[in-house]
Coordinates of C-alpha atoms in Angstrom, one line a residue:
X1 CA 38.9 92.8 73.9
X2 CA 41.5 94.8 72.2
X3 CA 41.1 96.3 69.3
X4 CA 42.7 94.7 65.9
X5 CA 45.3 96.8 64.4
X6 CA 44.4 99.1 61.4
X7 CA 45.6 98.4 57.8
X8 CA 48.3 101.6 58.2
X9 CA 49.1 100.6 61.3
X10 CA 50.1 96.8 60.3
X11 CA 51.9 99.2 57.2
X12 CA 54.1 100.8 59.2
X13 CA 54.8 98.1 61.7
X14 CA 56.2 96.3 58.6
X15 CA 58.8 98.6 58.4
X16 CA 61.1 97.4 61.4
X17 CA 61.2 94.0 60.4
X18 CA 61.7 94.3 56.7
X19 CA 64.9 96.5 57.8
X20 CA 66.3 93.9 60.1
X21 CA 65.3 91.4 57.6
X22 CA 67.3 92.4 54.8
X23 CA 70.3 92.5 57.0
X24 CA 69.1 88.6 57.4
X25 CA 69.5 87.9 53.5
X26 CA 65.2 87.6 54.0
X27 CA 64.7 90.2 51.3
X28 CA 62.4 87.7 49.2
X29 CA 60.3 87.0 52.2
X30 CA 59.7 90.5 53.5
X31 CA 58.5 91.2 49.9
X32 CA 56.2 88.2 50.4
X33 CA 54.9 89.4 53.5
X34 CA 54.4 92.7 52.8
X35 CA 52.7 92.2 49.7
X36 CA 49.6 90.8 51.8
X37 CA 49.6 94.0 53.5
X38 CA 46.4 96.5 52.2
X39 CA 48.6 99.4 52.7
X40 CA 51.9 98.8 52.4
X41 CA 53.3 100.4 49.0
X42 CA 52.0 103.5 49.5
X43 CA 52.8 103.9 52.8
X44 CA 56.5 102.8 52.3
X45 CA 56.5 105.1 49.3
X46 CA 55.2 108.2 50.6
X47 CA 57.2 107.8 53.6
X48 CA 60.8 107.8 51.5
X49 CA 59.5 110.8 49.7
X50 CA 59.0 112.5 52.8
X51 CA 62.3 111.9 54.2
X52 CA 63.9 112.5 51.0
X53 CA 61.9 115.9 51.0
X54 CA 63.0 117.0 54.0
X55 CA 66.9 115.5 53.7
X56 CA 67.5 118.0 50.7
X57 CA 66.1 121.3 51.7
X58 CA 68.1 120.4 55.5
X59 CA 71.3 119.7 53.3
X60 CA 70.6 122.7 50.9
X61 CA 70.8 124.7 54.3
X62 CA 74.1 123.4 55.2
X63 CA 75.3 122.8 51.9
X64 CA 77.8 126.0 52.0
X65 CA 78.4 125.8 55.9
X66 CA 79.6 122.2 55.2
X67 CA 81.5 122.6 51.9
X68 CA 83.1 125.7 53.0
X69 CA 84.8 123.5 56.1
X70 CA 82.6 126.1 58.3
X71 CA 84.1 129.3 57.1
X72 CA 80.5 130.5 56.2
X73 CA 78.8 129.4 59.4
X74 CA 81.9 131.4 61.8
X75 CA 81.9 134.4 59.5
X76 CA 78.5 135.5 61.3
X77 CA 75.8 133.9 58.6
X78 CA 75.1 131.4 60.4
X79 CA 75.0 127.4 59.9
X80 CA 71.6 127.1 59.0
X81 CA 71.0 130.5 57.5
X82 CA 71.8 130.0 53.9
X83 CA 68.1 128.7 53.0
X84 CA 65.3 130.8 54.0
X85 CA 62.1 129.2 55.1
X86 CA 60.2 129.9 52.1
X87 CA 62.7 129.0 49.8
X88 CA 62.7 125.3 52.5
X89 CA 59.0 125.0 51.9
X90 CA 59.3 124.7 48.2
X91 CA 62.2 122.7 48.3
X92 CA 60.6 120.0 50.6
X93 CA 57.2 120.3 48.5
X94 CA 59.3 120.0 45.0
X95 CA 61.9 117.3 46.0
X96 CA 58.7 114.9 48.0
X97 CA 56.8 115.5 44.8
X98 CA 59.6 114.6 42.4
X99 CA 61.1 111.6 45.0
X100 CA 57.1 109.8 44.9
X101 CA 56.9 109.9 41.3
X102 CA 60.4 108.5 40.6
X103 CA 59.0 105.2 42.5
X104 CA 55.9 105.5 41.5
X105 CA 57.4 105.3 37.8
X106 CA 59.7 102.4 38.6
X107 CA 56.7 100.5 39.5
X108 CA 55.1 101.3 36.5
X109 CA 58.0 99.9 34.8
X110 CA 58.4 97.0 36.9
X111 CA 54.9 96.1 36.4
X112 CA 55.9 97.0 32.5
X113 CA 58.5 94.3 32.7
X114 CA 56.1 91.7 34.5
X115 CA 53.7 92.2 31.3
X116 CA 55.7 91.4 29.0
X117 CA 55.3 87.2 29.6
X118 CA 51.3 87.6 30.0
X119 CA 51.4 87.3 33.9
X120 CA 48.5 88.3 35.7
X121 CA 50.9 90.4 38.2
X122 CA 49.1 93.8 39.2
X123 CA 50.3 97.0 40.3
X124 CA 50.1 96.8 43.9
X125 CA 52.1 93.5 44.1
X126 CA 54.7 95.5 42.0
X127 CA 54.7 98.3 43.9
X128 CA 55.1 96.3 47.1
X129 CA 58.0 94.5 45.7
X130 CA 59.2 98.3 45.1
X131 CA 57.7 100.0 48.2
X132 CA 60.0 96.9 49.9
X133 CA 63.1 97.9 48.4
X134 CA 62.8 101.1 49.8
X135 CA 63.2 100.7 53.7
X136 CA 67.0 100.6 53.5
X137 CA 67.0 104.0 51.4
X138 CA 64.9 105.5 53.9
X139 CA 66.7 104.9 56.9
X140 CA 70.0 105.8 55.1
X141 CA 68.3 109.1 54.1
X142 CA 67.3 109.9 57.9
X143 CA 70.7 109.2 59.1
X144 CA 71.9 111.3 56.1
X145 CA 69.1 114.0 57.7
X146 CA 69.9 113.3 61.3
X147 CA 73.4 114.0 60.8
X148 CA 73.2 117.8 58.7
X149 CA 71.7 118.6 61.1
X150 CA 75.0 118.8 63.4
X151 CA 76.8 122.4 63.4
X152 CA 80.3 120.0 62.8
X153 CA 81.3 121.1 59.3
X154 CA 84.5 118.6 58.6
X155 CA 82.8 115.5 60.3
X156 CA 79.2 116.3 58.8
X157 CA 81.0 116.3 55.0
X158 CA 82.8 113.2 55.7
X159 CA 79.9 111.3 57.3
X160 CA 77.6 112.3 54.3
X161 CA 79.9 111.5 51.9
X162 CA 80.2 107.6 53.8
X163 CA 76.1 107.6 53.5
X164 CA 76.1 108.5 49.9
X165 CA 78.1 105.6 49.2
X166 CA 75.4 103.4 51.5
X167 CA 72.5 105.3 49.8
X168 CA 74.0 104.0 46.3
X169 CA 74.3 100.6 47.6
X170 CA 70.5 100.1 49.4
X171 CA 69.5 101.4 45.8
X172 CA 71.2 98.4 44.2
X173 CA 69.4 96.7 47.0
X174 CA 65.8 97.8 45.9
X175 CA 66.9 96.6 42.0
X176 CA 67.9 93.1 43.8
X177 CA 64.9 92.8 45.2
X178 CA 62.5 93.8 42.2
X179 CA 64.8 91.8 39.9
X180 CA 64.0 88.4 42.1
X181 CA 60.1 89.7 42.5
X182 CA 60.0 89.7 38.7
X183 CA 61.8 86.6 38.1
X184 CA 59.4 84.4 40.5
X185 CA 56.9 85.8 38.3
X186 CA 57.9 84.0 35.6
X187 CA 60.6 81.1 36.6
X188 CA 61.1 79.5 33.4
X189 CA 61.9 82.7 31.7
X190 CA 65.9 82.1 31.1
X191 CA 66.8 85.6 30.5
X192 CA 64.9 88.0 33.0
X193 CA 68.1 90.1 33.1
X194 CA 68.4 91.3 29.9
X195 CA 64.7 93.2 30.7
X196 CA 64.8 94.4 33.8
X197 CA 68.3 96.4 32.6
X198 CA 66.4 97.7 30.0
X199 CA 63.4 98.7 32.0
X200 CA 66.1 99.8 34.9
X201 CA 68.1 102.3 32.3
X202 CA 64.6 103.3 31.0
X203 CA 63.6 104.6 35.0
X204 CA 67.2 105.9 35.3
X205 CA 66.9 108.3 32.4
X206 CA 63.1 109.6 33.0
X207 CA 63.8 109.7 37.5
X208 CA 67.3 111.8 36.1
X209 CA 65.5 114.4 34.0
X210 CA 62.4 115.0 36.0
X211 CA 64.9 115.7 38.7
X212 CA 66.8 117.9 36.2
X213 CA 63.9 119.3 35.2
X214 CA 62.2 120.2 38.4
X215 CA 64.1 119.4 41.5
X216 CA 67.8 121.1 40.5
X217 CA 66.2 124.4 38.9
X218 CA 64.0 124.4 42.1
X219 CA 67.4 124.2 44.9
X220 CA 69.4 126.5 42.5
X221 CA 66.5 129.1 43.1
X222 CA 66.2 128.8 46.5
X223 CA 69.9 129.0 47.3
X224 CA 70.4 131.8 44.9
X225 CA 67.2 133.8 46.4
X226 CA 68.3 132.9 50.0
X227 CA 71.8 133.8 49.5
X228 CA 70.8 137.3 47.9
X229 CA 68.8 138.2 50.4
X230 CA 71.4 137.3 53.1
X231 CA 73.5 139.2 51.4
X232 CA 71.0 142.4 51.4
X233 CA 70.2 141.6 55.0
X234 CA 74.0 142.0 55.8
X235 CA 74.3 145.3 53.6
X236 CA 71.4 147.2 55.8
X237 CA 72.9 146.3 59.1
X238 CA 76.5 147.5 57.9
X239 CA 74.1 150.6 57.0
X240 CA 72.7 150.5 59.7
X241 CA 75.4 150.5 62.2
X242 CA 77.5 153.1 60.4
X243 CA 74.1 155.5 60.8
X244 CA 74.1 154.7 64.5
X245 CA 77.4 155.4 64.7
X246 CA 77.2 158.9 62.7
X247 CA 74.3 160.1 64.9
X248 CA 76.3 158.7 68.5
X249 CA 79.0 160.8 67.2
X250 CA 77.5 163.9 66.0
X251 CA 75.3 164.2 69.5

């Protein structure tokens, strides 16, 4: 007999057909669906922050090799040399940590929201509805990953740019989503928008200064650091080839 799937596994199985069905206008139904899986927010959630901790440090990296139209990457740095890899390791660690507790605080605030009419909503159907939102994110953040990672400067910085603009968009997506999850919640409520702004505005502001706070000083850092040693590194070899040039020439 074979063996029933797994709780994760059904979890990220899920993922697939929530992406096609949002492209279906079945947004409301994925998040019905999902939210009978054990699994599912967390999973979903972990998995963005992942990709969204290893997007940044990979576009950290490039960032002056793709801004700079390449001139960096020919003028013997390198195109991925600008971030060294322990200056990429606390990157990755800062922005996953920093990308899981932005979502996990807009399900807090979602589930903030659904408290205010007395339902008996609780955090893991919130977090679903959340968790739900965020399969169009993560896919646009691994194309936005899949693509640094190609040594084409001008076509990289265009492409990004394009995915940005999608990135905004599945975000408005997610808020959709949560803002139809809260209002079956409580269907005779006639002005659910007025308190999921204020809830959204409230995540905007706290997701924009923990990222201030941790996530910016953290790449800033890392680019500095890496770029000064680079710099160093390139110093000693100058040094270094003008010493084995003095001793070829006084043999």
């Amino acid at each position: 007999m074979k063996k029933p799937a797994g709780d994760f596994a059904l979890a990220l199985k899920a993922i697939w057909p929530t992406f096609t069905g949002m492209h279906k206008s079945e947004g409301q139904l994925r998040v019905k669906a999902n939210s009978q899986l054990k699994h599912w927010w967390w999973v979903m959630m972990l998995l963005f922050a992942l990709v969204a901790g290893l997007s940044s440090p990979v576009l950290l990296a490039r960032s002056a090799d793709i801004f700079s139209g390449g001139i960096l990457g020919a003028s013997g740095y390198g195109t991925y040399s600008v971030l060294y890899f322990a200056q990429w390791l606390l990157c990755f660690v800062m922005f996953t940590l920093v990308a899981f507790a932005a979502v996990i605080l807009r399900a807090v605030l979602a589930l903030a929201a659904a408290r205010t009419k007395q339902t008996s909503v609780s955090f893991t159907q919130v977090a679903s509805t959340v968790a739900t939102g965020l399969v169009l994110p993560t896919f646009v953040l691994s194309l936005i990953l899949l693509i640094a990672l190609l040594p084409i400067p001008v076509l990289t910085t265009i492409m990004i740019l394009v995915l940005q603009l999608l990135l905004s968009a599945s975000f408005l997506m997610m808020e959709l989503l949560v803002f139809g999850g809260l209002k079956d919640l409580y269907p005779k409520d006639k002005s659910p928008e007025m308190r999921h702004t204020v809830f959204f505005v409230i995540w905007t502001l706290c997701a924009s200064l923990v990222i201030g706070m941790f996530a910016v000083p953290t790449g800033s850092y890392a680019l500095y650091s890496s770029a000064k040693s680079a710099v160093q590194d390139s110093v000693q070899n100058e040094l270094n080839n003008l010493n084995d040039l003095e001793r070829l020439f006084g043999n």
